[in-house]
PDB file of C-alpha atoms and ligand atoms in Angstrom:
ATOM      1  CA  MET A   3       0.000   0.000   0.000  1.00  0.00           C
ATOM      2  CA  LYS A   4       1.344   3.434  -0.993  1.00  0.00           C
ATOM      3  CA  MET A   5       1.511   6.600   1.091  1.00  0.00           C
ATOM      4  CA  ASN A   6      -1.606   8.298  -0.299  1.00  0.00           C
ATOM      5  CA  GLN A   7      -3.748   5.224   0.358  1.00  0.00           C
ATOM      6  CA  THR A   8      -2.315   4.867   3.869  1.00  0.00           C
ATOM      7  CA  ARG A   9      -3.118   8.486   4.730  1.00  0.00           C
ATOM      8  CA  GLN A  10      -6.653   8.073   3.394  1.00  0.00           C
ATOM      9  CA  LYS A  11      -7.160   4.795   5.277  1.00  0.00           C
ATOM     10  CA  PHE A  12      -6.121   6.463   8.527  1.00  0.00           C
ATOM     11  CA  LEU A  13      -8.516   9.369   8.013  1.00  0.00           C
ATOM     12  CA  ASN A  14     -11.382   7.052   6.999  1.00  0.00           C
ATOM     13  CA  TYR A  15     -10.698   4.826  10.009  1.00  0.00           C
ATOM     14  CA  TYR A  16     -11.063   7.726  12.434  1.00  0.00           C
ATOM     15  CA  GLN A  17     -13.988   9.242  10.561  1.00  0.00           C
ATOM     16  CA  GLU A  18     -15.814   5.943  11.110  1.00  0.00           C
ATOM     17  CA  LYS A  19     -15.031   6.408  14.798  1.00  0.00           C
ATOM     18  CA  LYS A  20     -16.859   9.743  14.750  1.00  0.00           C
ATOM     19  CA  HIS A  21     -13.815  12.004  14.349  1.00  0.00           C
ATOM     20  CA  VAL A  22     -14.030  15.213  12.324  1.00  0.00           C
ATOM     21  CA  ILE A  23     -11.178  15.515   9.828  1.00  0.00           C
ATOM     22  CA  ILE A  24      -9.588  18.944  10.226  1.00  0.00           C
ATOM     23  CA  PRO A  25      -7.171  20.539   7.716  1.00  0.00           C
ATOM     24  CA  SER A  26      -3.407  20.627   8.231  1.00  0.00           C
ATOM     25  CA  SER A  27      -2.440  23.956   9.837  1.00  0.00           C
ATOM     26  CA  SER A  28       0.257  26.299   8.542  1.00  0.00           C
ATOM     27  CA  LEU A  29       3.891  25.237   9.104  1.00  0.00           C
ATOM     28  CA  VAL A  30       4.401  28.660  10.674  1.00  0.00           C
ATOM     29  CA  PRO A  31       2.307  28.592  13.847  1.00  0.00           C
ATOM     30  CA  GLU A  32      -0.354  31.189  14.480  1.00  0.00           C
ATOM     31  CA  ASN A  33      -0.722  32.729  17.956  1.00  0.00           C
ATOM     32  CA  ASP A  34       2.022  30.518  19.380  1.00  0.00           C
ATOM     33  CA  ALA A  35       5.426  31.963  20.185  1.00  0.00           C
ATOM     34  CA  THR A  36       6.806  28.763  21.753  1.00  0.00           C
ATOM     35  CA  THR A  37       8.307  27.351  18.536  1.00  0.00           C
ATOM     36  CA  LEU A  38       9.316  28.716  15.148  1.00  0.00           C
ATOM     37  CA  PHE A  39       7.540  25.959  13.209  1.00  0.00           C
ATOM     38  CA  THR A  40       4.598  23.621  13.721  1.00  0.00           C
ATOM     39  CA  SER A  41       6.405  20.532  14.923  1.00  0.00           C
ATOM     40  CA  SER A  42       3.515  18.228  15.790  1.00  0.00           C
ATOM     41  CA  GLY A  43      -0.172  17.813  15.106  1.00  0.00           C
ATOM     42  CA  MET A  44      -1.144  18.826  18.629  1.00  0.00           C
ATOM     43  CA  GLN A  45       0.492  22.232  18.483  1.00  0.00           C
ATOM     44  CA  PRO A  46      -2.372  24.116  16.795  1.00  0.00           C
ATOM     45  CA  LEU A  47      -4.745  22.370  19.223  1.00  0.00           C
ATOM     46  CA  VAL A  48      -3.165  23.476  22.514  1.00  0.00           C
ATOM     47  CA  PRO A  49      -5.989  25.876  23.530  1.00  0.00           C
ATOM     48  CA  TYR A  50      -8.515  23.049  23.006  1.00  0.00           C
ATOM     49  CA  LEU A  51      -6.409  20.524  24.910  1.00  0.00           C
ATOM     50  CA  MET A  52      -6.491  23.088  27.738  1.00  0.00           C
ATOM     51  CA  GLY A  53     -10.277  23.199  27.760  1.00  0.00           C
ATOM     52  CA  GLU A  54     -11.449  25.724  25.156  1.00  0.00           C
ATOM     53  CA  LYS A  55     -14.293  24.299  23.047  1.00  0.00           C
ATOM     54  CA  HIS A  56     -13.218  23.288  19.522  1.00  0.00           C
ATOM     55  CA  PRO A  57     -15.836  24.240  16.884  1.00  0.00           C
ATOM     56  CA  GLU A  58     -15.641  20.733  15.344  1.00  0.00           C
ATOM     57  CA  GLY A  59     -16.203  18.854  18.606  1.00  0.00           C
ATOM     58  CA  THR A  60     -14.187  16.584  20.876  1.00  0.00           C
ATOM     59  CA  ARG A  61     -12.918  13.973  18.367  1.00  0.00           C
ATOM     60  CA  LEU A  62     -10.535  15.237  15.698  1.00  0.00           C
ATOM     61  CA  ALA A  63      -8.094  13.697  13.228  1.00  0.00           C
ATOM     62  CA  ASN A  64      -5.827  14.912  10.436  1.00  0.00           C
ATOM     63  CA  SER A  65      -2.530  14.632   8.634  1.00  0.00           C
ATOM     64  CA  GLN A  66      -0.429  17.597   9.779  1.00  0.00           C
ATOM     65  CA  LYS A  67       2.639  18.922   7.987  1.00  0.00           C
ATOM     66  CA  CYS A  68       5.439  19.270  10.555  1.00  0.00           C
ATOM     67  CA  PHE A  69       8.975  20.662  10.656  1.00  0.00           C
ATOM     68  CA  ARG A  70      11.487  19.697  13.355  1.00  0.00           C
ATOM     69  CA  SER A  71      14.664  21.735  13.036  1.00  0.00           C
ATOM     70  CA  ASN A  72      16.137  19.993  16.083  1.00  0.00           C
ATOM     71  CA  ASP A  73      16.533  16.830  13.982  1.00  0.00           C
ATOM     72  CA  ILE A  74      18.517  18.559  11.231  1.00  0.00           C
ATOM     73  CA  GLU A  75      21.893  17.167  12.311  1.00  0.00           C
ATOM     74  CA  GLU A  76      20.482  13.627  12.127  1.00  0.00           C
ATOM     75  CA  VAL A  77      19.375  13.977   8.504  1.00  0.00           C
ATOM     76  CA  GLY A  78      21.472  11.683   6.324  1.00  0.00           C
ATOM     77  CA  ASP A  79      20.708   8.481   8.205  1.00  0.00           C
ATOM     78  CA  ASN A  80      17.994   6.026   7.168  1.00  0.00           C
ATOM     79  CA  ARG A  81      15.101   7.549   9.105  1.00  0.00           C
ATOM     80  CA  HIS A  82      15.465  11.181  10.212  1.00  0.00           C
ATOM     81  CA  THR A  83      13.726  13.976   8.350  1.00  0.00           C
ATOM     82  CA  THR A  84      13.074  17.570   9.326  1.00  0.00           C
ATOM     83  CA  PHE A  85       9.864  17.875   7.319  1.00  0.00           C
ATOM     84  CA  PHE A  86       7.226  15.184   7.558  1.00  0.00           C
ATOM     85  CA  GLU A  87       3.516  14.529   7.699  1.00  0.00           C
ATOM     86  CA  MET A  88       2.093  13.312  10.978  1.00  0.00           C
ATOM     87  CA  LEU A  89      -1.098  11.270  11.123  1.00  0.00           C
ATOM     88  CA  GLY A  90      -2.964  12.339  14.250  1.00  0.00           C
ATOM     89  CA  ASN A  91      -6.115  11.838  16.248  1.00  0.00           C
ATOM     90  CA  TRP A  92      -7.295  13.626  19.355  1.00  0.00           C
ATOM     91  CA  SER A  93      -9.701  13.170  22.182  1.00  0.00           C
ATOM     92  CA  LEU A  94     -10.457  16.539  23.757  1.00  0.00           C
ATOM     93  CA  GLY A  95     -11.727  15.217  27.073  1.00  0.00           C
ATOM     94  CA  ASP A  96     -13.713  12.548  25.211  1.00  0.00           C
ATOM     95  CA  TYR A  97     -12.429   8.916  25.033  1.00  0.00           C
ATOM     96  CA  GLY A  98      -9.522   7.621  27.090  1.00  0.00           C
ATOM     97  CA  LYS A  99      -6.620   5.160  27.062  1.00  0.00           C
ATOM     98  CA  LYS A 100      -8.616   2.019  26.403  1.00  0.00           C
ATOM     99  CA  GLU A 101     -10.235   3.222  23.171  1.00  0.00           C
ATOM    100  CA  GLN A 102      -7.037   4.895  22.004  1.00  0.00           C
ATOM    101  CA  LEU A 103      -4.756   1.889  22.421  1.00  0.00           C
ATOM    102  CA  GLU A 104      -7.339  -0.500  20.969  1.00  0.00           C
ATOM    103  CA  TRP A 105      -7.738   1.766  17.924  1.00  0.00           C
ATOM    104  CA  VAL A 106      -3.992   2.185  17.347  1.00  0.00           C
ATOM    105  CA  TRP A 107      -3.693  -1.581  17.426  1.00  0.00           C
ATOM    106  CA  GLY A 108      -6.630  -2.017  15.044  1.00  0.00           C
ATOM    107  CA  PHE A 109      -5.178   0.487  12.605  1.00  0.00           C
ATOM    108  CA  PHE A 110      -1.793  -1.187  12.379  1.00  0.00           C
ATOM    109  CA  THR A 111      -2.844  -4.831  12.537  1.00  0.00           C
ATOM    110  CA  LYS A 112      -6.158  -4.773  10.659  1.00  0.00           C
ATOM    111  CA  GLU A 113      -6.008  -1.742   8.350  1.00  0.00           C
ATOM    112  CA  MET A 114      -2.269  -1.929   7.600  1.00  0.00           C
ATOM    113  CA  GLY A 115      -2.038  -5.720   7.914  1.00  0.00           C
ATOM    114  CA  ILE A 116       1.052  -5.701  10.159  1.00  0.00           C
ATOM    115  CA  ALA A 117       1.528  -8.979  12.065  1.00  0.00           C
ATOM    116  CA  PRO A 118       1.165  -8.601  15.875  1.00  0.00           C
ATOM    117  CA  GLU A 119       4.539 -10.323  16.389  1.00  0.00           C
ATOM    118  CA  LYS A 120       6.226  -7.405  14.604  1.00  0.00           C
ATOM    119  CA  LEU A 121       4.945  -4.840  17.124  1.00  0.00           C
ATOM    120  CA  TYR A 122       6.519  -3.794  20.438  1.00  0.00           C
ATOM    121  CA  ILE A 123       5.251  -1.337  23.023  1.00  0.00           C
ATOM    122  CA  THR A 124       6.786   1.192  25.404  1.00  0.00           C
ATOM    123  CA  VAL A 125       5.104   2.900  28.371  1.00  0.00           C
ATOM    124  CA  PHE A 126       6.065   5.466  31.016  1.00  0.00           C
ATOM    125  CA  ALA A 127       8.026   4.020  33.956  1.00  0.00           C
ATOM    126  CA  GLY A 128       7.006   6.833  36.328  1.00  0.00           C
ATOM    127  CA  ASP A 129       9.311   9.364  37.977  1.00  0.00           C
ATOM    128  CA  GLU A 130       9.717  11.706  40.916  1.00  0.00           C
ATOM    129  CA  THR A 131       9.886  14.971  38.966  1.00  0.00           C
ATOM    130  CA  THR A 132       6.306  14.608  37.783  1.00  0.00           C
ATOM    131  CA  GLY A 133       5.037  12.519  40.680  1.00  0.00           C
ATOM    132  CA  VAL A 134       3.312  10.383  38.039  1.00  0.00           C
ATOM    133  CA  GLY A 135       3.658   6.637  38.576  1.00  0.00           C
ATOM    134  CA  ARG A 136       4.273   3.758  36.171  1.00  0.00           C
ATOM    135  CA  ASP A 137       1.459   3.558  33.639  1.00  0.00           C
ATOM    136  CA  GLU A 138      -0.190   0.385  34.956  1.00  0.00           C
ATOM    137  CA  GLU A 139      -3.418   1.144  33.121  1.00  0.00           C
ATOM    138  CA  ALA A 140      -1.674   1.208  29.725  1.00  0.00           C
ATOM    139  CA  ILE A 141       0.270  -1.965  30.568  1.00  0.00           C
ATOM    140  CA  LYS A 142      -2.959  -3.776  31.452  1.00  0.00           C
ATOM    141  CA  ILE A 143      -4.714  -2.657  28.281  1.00  0.00           C
ATOM    142  CA  TRP A 144      -1.758  -3.726  26.100  1.00  0.00           C
ATOM    143  CA  GLN A 145      -1.558  -7.094  27.846  1.00  0.00           C
ATOM    144  CA  GLU A 146      -5.254  -7.693  27.152  1.00  0.00           C
ATOM    145  CA  ILE A 147      -4.782  -6.736  23.504  1.00  0.00           C
ATOM    146  CA  PHE A 148      -1.845  -9.118  23.048  1.00  0.00           C
ATOM    147  CA  ALA A 149      -3.657 -11.881  24.987  1.00  0.00           C
ATOM    148  CA  ARG A 150      -6.474 -11.705  22.420  1.00  0.00           C
ATOM    149  CA  GLU A 151      -3.826 -12.393  19.767  1.00  0.00           C
ATOM    150  CA  GLY A 152      -2.666 -15.411  21.755  1.00  0.00           C
ATOM    151  CA  MET A 153       0.505 -13.658  22.925  1.00  0.00           C
ATOM    152  CA  GLU A 154       1.767 -13.107  26.452  1.00  0.00           C
ATOM    153  CA  ALA A 155       3.098  -9.539  26.632  1.00  0.00           C
ATOM    154  CA  ARG A 156       5.519  -9.491  29.538  1.00  0.00           C
ATOM    155  CA  VAL A 157       6.886  -6.237  30.924  1.00  0.00           C
ATOM    156  CA  GLY A 158      10.597  -6.116  30.091  1.00  0.00           C
ATOM    157  CA  GLU A 159      10.024  -8.084  26.885  1.00  0.00           C
ATOM    158  CA  ARG A 160       7.087  -7.225  24.565  1.00  0.00           C
ATOM    159  CA  ILE A 161       6.302  -4.156  26.700  1.00  0.00           C
ATOM    160  CA  ARG A 162       9.187  -1.971  27.911  1.00  0.00           C
ATOM    161  CA  THR A 163       9.059   0.862  30.420  1.00  0.00           C
ATOM    162  CA  TYR A 164      11.224   3.982  30.057  1.00  0.00           C
ATOM    163  CA  GLY A 165      11.563   7.235  31.980  1.00  0.00           C
ATOM    164  CA  ALA A 166      10.538  10.706  30.887  1.00  0.00           C
ATOM    165  CA  GLU A 167      13.351  11.017  28.323  1.00  0.00           C
ATOM    166  CA  LYS A 168      11.468   8.489  26.149  1.00  0.00           C
ATOM    167  CA  ASN A 169       7.902   8.213  27.419  1.00  0.00           C
ATOM    168  CA  TRP A 170       6.799  11.695  28.453  1.00  0.00           C
ATOM    169  CA  TRP A 171       5.697  14.211  25.868  1.00  0.00           C
ATOM    170  CA  SER A 172       5.234  17.970  25.820  1.00  0.00           C
ATOM    171  CA  ARG A 173       6.045  20.630  23.212  1.00  0.00           C
ATOM    172  CA  SER A 174       9.094  21.579  25.282  1.00  0.00           C
ATOM    173  CA  GLY A 175      10.277  18.016  25.836  1.00  0.00           C
ATOM    174  CA  GLU A 176      11.029  16.464  29.210  1.00  0.00           C
ATOM    175  CA  PRO A 177       9.320  17.636  32.438  1.00  0.00           C
ATOM    176  CA  GLU A 178      12.349  19.701  33.574  1.00  0.00           C
ATOM    177  CA  LYS A 179      12.296  21.682  30.330  1.00  0.00           C
ATOM    178  CA  MET A 180       8.589  22.526  30.508  1.00  0.00           C
ATOM    179  CA  PRO A 181       7.764  26.123  31.471  1.00  0.00           C
ATOM    180  CA  GLU A 182       4.960  26.830  33.925  1.00  0.00           C
ATOM    181  CA  GLY A 183       1.577  26.553  32.236  1.00  0.00           C
ATOM    182  CA  GLU A 184       2.810  23.920  29.765  1.00  0.00           C
ATOM    183  CA  ILE A 185       0.702  20.776  29.284  1.00  0.00           C
ATOM    184  CA  GLY A 186       1.975  17.248  28.729  1.00  0.00           C
ATOM    185  CA  GLY A 187       1.800  13.708  29.948  1.00  0.00           C
ATOM    186  CA  PRO A 188       3.015  10.139  29.808  1.00  0.00           C
ATOM    187  CA  ASP A 189       2.915   8.358  26.485  1.00  0.00           C
ATOM    188  CA  SER A 190       2.906   4.901  24.966  1.00  0.00           C
ATOM    189  CA  GLU A 191       4.803   4.280  21.747  1.00  0.00           C
ATOM    190  CA  ILE A 192       4.393   1.462  19.259  1.00  0.00           C
ATOM    191  CA  PHE A 193       7.453   0.112  17.451  1.00  0.00           C
ATOM    192  CA  TYR A 194       7.865  -2.048  14.354  1.00  0.00           C
ATOM    193  CA  ASP A 195      10.561  -4.725  14.495  1.00  0.00           C
ATOM    194  CA  PHE A 196      12.428  -5.314  11.228  1.00  0.00           C
ATOM    195  CA  GLY A 197      13.487  -8.639  12.737  1.00  0.00           C
ATOM    196  CA  ALA A 198      16.395 -10.029  14.754  1.00  0.00           C
ATOM    197  CA  GLU A 199      17.253 -12.341  11.850  1.00  0.00           C
ATOM    198  CA  LEU A 200      18.529  -9.394   9.790  1.00  0.00           C
ATOM    199  CA  GLY A 201      21.432  -8.889  12.207  1.00  0.00           C
ATOM    200  CA  ILE A 202      20.973  -5.080  12.160  1.00  0.00           C
ATOM    201  CA  HIS A 203      21.952  -4.748  15.815  1.00  0.00           C
ATOM    202  CA  GLU A 204      24.913  -7.101  15.514  1.00  0.00           C
ATOM    203  CA  ARG A 205      26.371  -5.028  12.679  1.00  0.00           C
ATOM    204  CA  SER A 206      25.857  -1.716  14.515  1.00  0.00           C
ATOM    205  CA  LYS A 207      28.139   0.110  16.926  1.00  0.00           C
ATOM    206  CA  TRP A 208      25.709  -0.793  19.733  1.00  0.00           C
ATOM    207  CA  LYS A 209      26.354  -4.505  19.198  1.00  0.00           C
ATOM    208  CA  ASP A 210      27.844  -5.000  22.663  1.00  0.00           C
ATOM    209  CA  GLU A 211      24.759  -3.589  24.388  1.00  0.00           C
ATOM    210  CA  GLU A 212      21.355  -5.194  24.761  1.00  0.00           C
ATOM    211  CA  CYS A 213      18.972  -4.353  21.895  1.00  0.00           C
ATOM    212  CA  HIS A 214      15.544  -2.913  22.813  1.00  0.00           C
ATOM    213  CA  PRO A 215      12.843  -0.825  21.068  1.00  0.00           C
ATOM    214  CA  ASN A 216      14.620   2.481  21.742  1.00  0.00           C
ATOM    215  CA  CYS A 217      18.042   1.146  20.712  1.00  0.00           C
ATOM    216  CA  ASP A 218      19.631   3.396  18.072  1.00  0.00           C
ATOM    217  CA  CYS A 219      20.767   0.458  15.912  1.00  0.00           C
ATOM    218  CA  GLY A 220      17.690   0.755  13.671  1.00  0.00           C
ATOM    219  CA  ARG A 221      16.224  -2.731  14.217  1.00  0.00           C
ATOM    220  CA  PHE A 222      13.096  -1.097  15.669  1.00  0.00           C
ATOM    221  CA  ILE A 223      11.296   1.934  14.277  1.00  0.00           C
ATOM    222  CA  GLU A 224       8.750   3.993  16.228  1.00  0.00           C
ATOM    223  CA  ILE A 225       5.570   4.254  14.174  1.00  0.00           C
ATOM    224  CA  GLY A 226       3.118   5.888  16.579  1.00  0.00           C
ATOM    225  CA  ASN A 227       2.847   7.697  19.881  1.00  0.00           C
ATOM    226  CA  SER A 228      -0.241   7.982  22.087  1.00  0.00           C
ATOM    227  CA  VAL A 229       0.233  10.848  24.543  1.00  0.00           C
ATOM    228  CA  PHE A 230      -2.103  11.125  27.499  1.00  0.00           C
ATOM    229  CA  ILE A 231      -2.150  14.878  27.994  1.00  0.00           C
ATOM    230  CA  GLU A 232      -3.458  14.948  31.526  1.00  0.00           C
ATOM    231  CA  TYR A 233      -1.063  17.293  33.372  1.00  0.00           C
ATOM    232  CA  VAL A 234      -0.051  20.934  33.532  1.00  0.00           C
ATOM    233  CA  LYS A 235       3.167  22.221  35.077  1.00  0.00           C
ATOM    234  CA  THR A 236       2.571  24.841  37.774  1.00  0.00           C
ATOM    235  CA  ALA A 237       4.756  26.657  40.326  1.00  0.00           C
ATOM    236  CA  LYS A 238       3.836  23.884  42.746  1.00  0.00           C
ATOM    237  CA  GLY A 239       4.726  21.028  40.383  1.00  0.00           C
ATOM    238  CA  PHE A 240       2.619  18.869  38.117  1.00  0.00           C
ATOM    239  CA  GLU A 241      -1.139  19.069  38.564  1.00  0.00           C
ATOM    240  CA  PRO A 242      -3.889  17.076  36.834  1.00  0.00           C
ATOM    241  CA  LEU A 243      -5.756  18.877  34.075  1.00  0.00           C
ATOM    242  CA  ALA A 244      -9.520  19.079  34.492  1.00  0.00           C
ATOM    243  CA  GLN A 245      -9.814  17.747  30.942  1.00  0.00           C
ATOM    244  CA  LYS A 246      -8.075  14.418  30.170  1.00  0.00           C
ATOM    245  CA  ASN A 247      -6.937  14.286  26.558  1.00  0.00           C
ATOM    246  CA  VAL A 248      -5.441  11.885  24.057  1.00  0.00           C
ATOM    247  CA  ASP A 249      -2.920  13.177  21.485  1.00  0.00           C
ATOM    248  CA  TYR A 250      -1.825  10.568  18.963  1.00  0.00           C
ATOM    249  CA  GLY A 251       0.805  11.131  16.302  1.00  0.00           C
ATOM    250  CA  GLY A 252       2.528   8.833  13.850  1.00  0.00           C
ATOM    251  CA  GLY A 253       5.015  10.056  11.222  1.00  0.00           C
ATOM    252  CA  LEU A 254       3.622   9.001   7.848  1.00  0.00           C
ATOM    253  CA  GLY A 255       7.101   8.261   6.451  1.00  0.00           C
ATOM    254  CA  ARG A 256       7.891   6.022   9.432  1.00  0.00           C
ATOM    255  CA  VAL A 257       4.544   4.259   9.039  1.00  0.00           C
ATOM    256  CA  MET A 258       5.436   3.636   5.388  1.00  0.00           C
ATOM    257  CA  MET A 259       8.720   1.997   6.465  1.00  0.00           C
ATOM    258  CA  ALA A 260       6.689  -0.621   8.347  1.00  0.00           C
ATOM    259  CA  VAL A 261       3.951  -0.943   5.730  1.00  0.00           C
ATOM    260  CA  GLU A 262       6.382  -1.268   2.793  1.00  0.00           C
ATOM    261  CA  LYS A 263       9.006  -3.126   4.858  1.00  0.00           C
ATOM    262  CA  LYS A 264      11.777  -0.684   3.962  1.00  0.00           C
ATOM    263  CA  GLN A 265      14.586   0.013   6.409  1.00  0.00           C
ATOM    264  CA  ASP A 266      15.196   3.351   4.705  1.00  0.00           C
ATOM    265  CA  VAL A 267      12.428   5.979   4.759  1.00  0.00           C
ATOM    266  CA  PHE A 268      13.864   7.443   1.537  1.00  0.00           C
ATOM    267  CA  GLU A 269      13.094   4.166  -0.252  1.00  0.00           C
ATOM    268  CA  THR A 270       9.383   4.320   0.669  1.00  0.00           C
ATOM    269  CA  SER A 271       6.600   5.801  -1.438  1.00  0.00           C
ATOM    270  CA  ALA A 272       6.780   8.913   0.801  1.00  0.00           C
ATOM    271  CA  PHE A 273       9.821   9.966  -1.274  1.00  0.00           C
ATOM    272  CA  GLN A 274       9.004   8.228  -4.558  1.00  0.00           C
ATOM    273  CA  LEU A 275       8.410  11.343  -6.685  1.00  0.00           C
ATOM    274  CA  LEU A 276      11.539  13.135  -5.508  1.00  0.00           C
ATOM    275  CA  ARG A 277      13.675   9.999  -5.751  1.00  0.00           C
ATOM    276  CA  GLU A 278      12.556   9.308  -9.307  1.00  0.00           C
ATOM    277  CA  GLU A 279      13.095  12.927 -10.324  1.00  0.00           C
ATOM    278  CA  MET A 280      16.611  12.907  -8.886  1.00  0.00           C
ATOM    279  CA  GLU A 281      17.336   9.605 -10.614  1.00  0.00           C
ATOM    280  CA  LYS A 282      16.246  11.143 -13.915  1.00  0.00           C
ATOM    281  CA  ILE A 283      18.427  14.218 -13.414  1.00  0.00           C
ATOM    282  CA  THR A 284      21.545  12.353 -12.246  1.00  0.00           C
ATOM    283  CA  GLY A 285      21.154   9.184 -14.313  1.00  0.00           C
ATOM    284  CA  ARG A 286      21.949   7.189 -11.166  1.00  0.00           C
ATOM    285  CA  LYS A 287      19.905   4.873  -8.958  1.00  0.00           C
ATOM    286  CA  TYR A 288      19.297   5.584  -5.254  1.00  0.00           C
ATOM    287  CA  GLU A 289      18.569   2.008  -4.140  1.00  0.00           C
ATOM    288  CA  GLY A 290      21.657  -0.139  -4.108  1.00  0.00           C
ATOM    289  CA  GLY A 291      23.981   2.896  -4.093  1.00  0.00           C
ATOM    290  CA  ALA A 292      26.922   3.327  -1.713  1.00  0.00           C
ATOM    291  CA  GLU A 293      25.957   4.391   1.819  1.00  0.00           C
ATOM    292  CA  GLU A 294      28.235   7.500   1.708  1.00  0.00           C
ATOM    293  CA  GLU A 295      26.610   8.624  -1.535  1.00  0.00           C
ATOM    294  CA  LYS A 296      23.123   8.123  -0.066  1.00  0.00           C
ATOM    295  CA  VAL A 297      23.785  10.732   2.626  1.00  0.00           C
ATOM    296  CA  GLY A 298      23.756  13.516   0.010  1.00  0.00           C
ATOM    297  CA  TRP A 299      20.617  12.162  -1.666  1.00  0.00           C
ATOM    298  CA  ARG A 300      18.861  12.012   1.700  1.00  0.00           C
ATOM    299  CA  VAL A 301      19.767  15.580   2.630  1.00  0.00           C
ATOM    300  CA  ILE A 302      18.341  16.842  -0.667  1.00  0.00           C
ATOM    301  CA  MET A 303      15.218  14.665  -0.443  1.00  0.00           C
ATOM    302  CA  ASP A 304      14.610  15.873   3.106  1.00  0.00           C
ATOM    303  CA  HIS A 305      15.209  19.566   2.501  1.00  0.00           C
ATOM    304  CA  MET A 306      13.256  19.895  -0.780  1.00  0.00           C
ATOM    305  CA  PRO A 307       9.706  19.363   0.546  1.00  0.00           C
ATOM    306  CA  ALA A 308      10.166  21.680   3.546  1.00  0.00           C
ATOM    307  CA  GLY A 309      11.500  24.392   1.224  1.00  0.00           C
ATOM    308  CA  GLY A 310       8.395  24.035  -0.946  1.00  0.00           C
ATOM    309  CA  MET A 311       5.954  24.526   1.924  1.00  0.00           C
TER     310      MET A 311
HETATM  311  N1  LIG B  16       2.503  15.027  20.143  1.00  0.00           N
HETATM  312  C1  LIG B  16       3.029  13.700  19.993  1.00  0.00           C
HETATM  313  C2  LIG B  16       4.202  13.651  19.056  1.00  0.00           C
HETATM  314  O1  LIG B  16       4.457  14.607  18.378  1.00  0.00           O
HETATM  315  C3  LIG B  16       1.967  12.761  19.516  1.00  0.00           C
HETATM  316  O2  LIG B  16       1.152  13.362  18.579  1.00  0.00           O
HETATM  317  O3  LIG B  16       4.871  12.646  19.010  1.00  0.00           O
END
């Protein structure tokens, strides 16, 4: 399945679940001085996550164009891009964790046809800075989901817990970096496993360490993140928001890596037009080329779409 069909399937899936499809906002944020560019689908929705009524209701979904300048130094590897589309759905004080995690699972396993064995989960381990404990509720829901598939999802194996550096989300990043008034919360990410049999980890510079979903070796790729935006940082610490929200985002290019089983996002249909155009101009092929040469191709393929926005 190609990128355009995948995007449409996602939007149809959430429309069937009573979400209103909203347009992608401008890459340059309006009425938001916290960042230079729109870097996630939730950013234009912050006032509504904080309780203001959204004109389209409490269930929203879209595909938002995003730009993350902080990833620019990483561009050139197989998966980092500064500009990307993010598939997103939101509950503005409507449904909770159970529906969200069930729906993420349904999207990837039923709509995208990804085998359950290829999927791994991470959840928040809890920490003292936020005073928020380990996400037992998410663990329980995931274990029930895997049990239905005939799989036992043990914590430390199929489900991994990480601290705030990996499983807490806010626009500003980790809890310490959040200014007063900023909203955020624990999250649960879903990873696609390219497979131990490929020996990706063993050939990487992390080969002497244990491999796990957040390992940088590239065996696993994060394809979606469900953030439970339930807290606001105040002078007194973290306090629960009156409105409990869900903020889901999945980079469309990353999703295509799992759907098309490509270890390189630049080989997916997300970059097909640009890749083919560059191949025409240069008379060379991207796939099968030398790794050093690919770095230049990737930088151009990444920077072109953002420049055109
Ligand atoms: N805001 C979260 C992210 O950008 C999920 O949408 O990853």
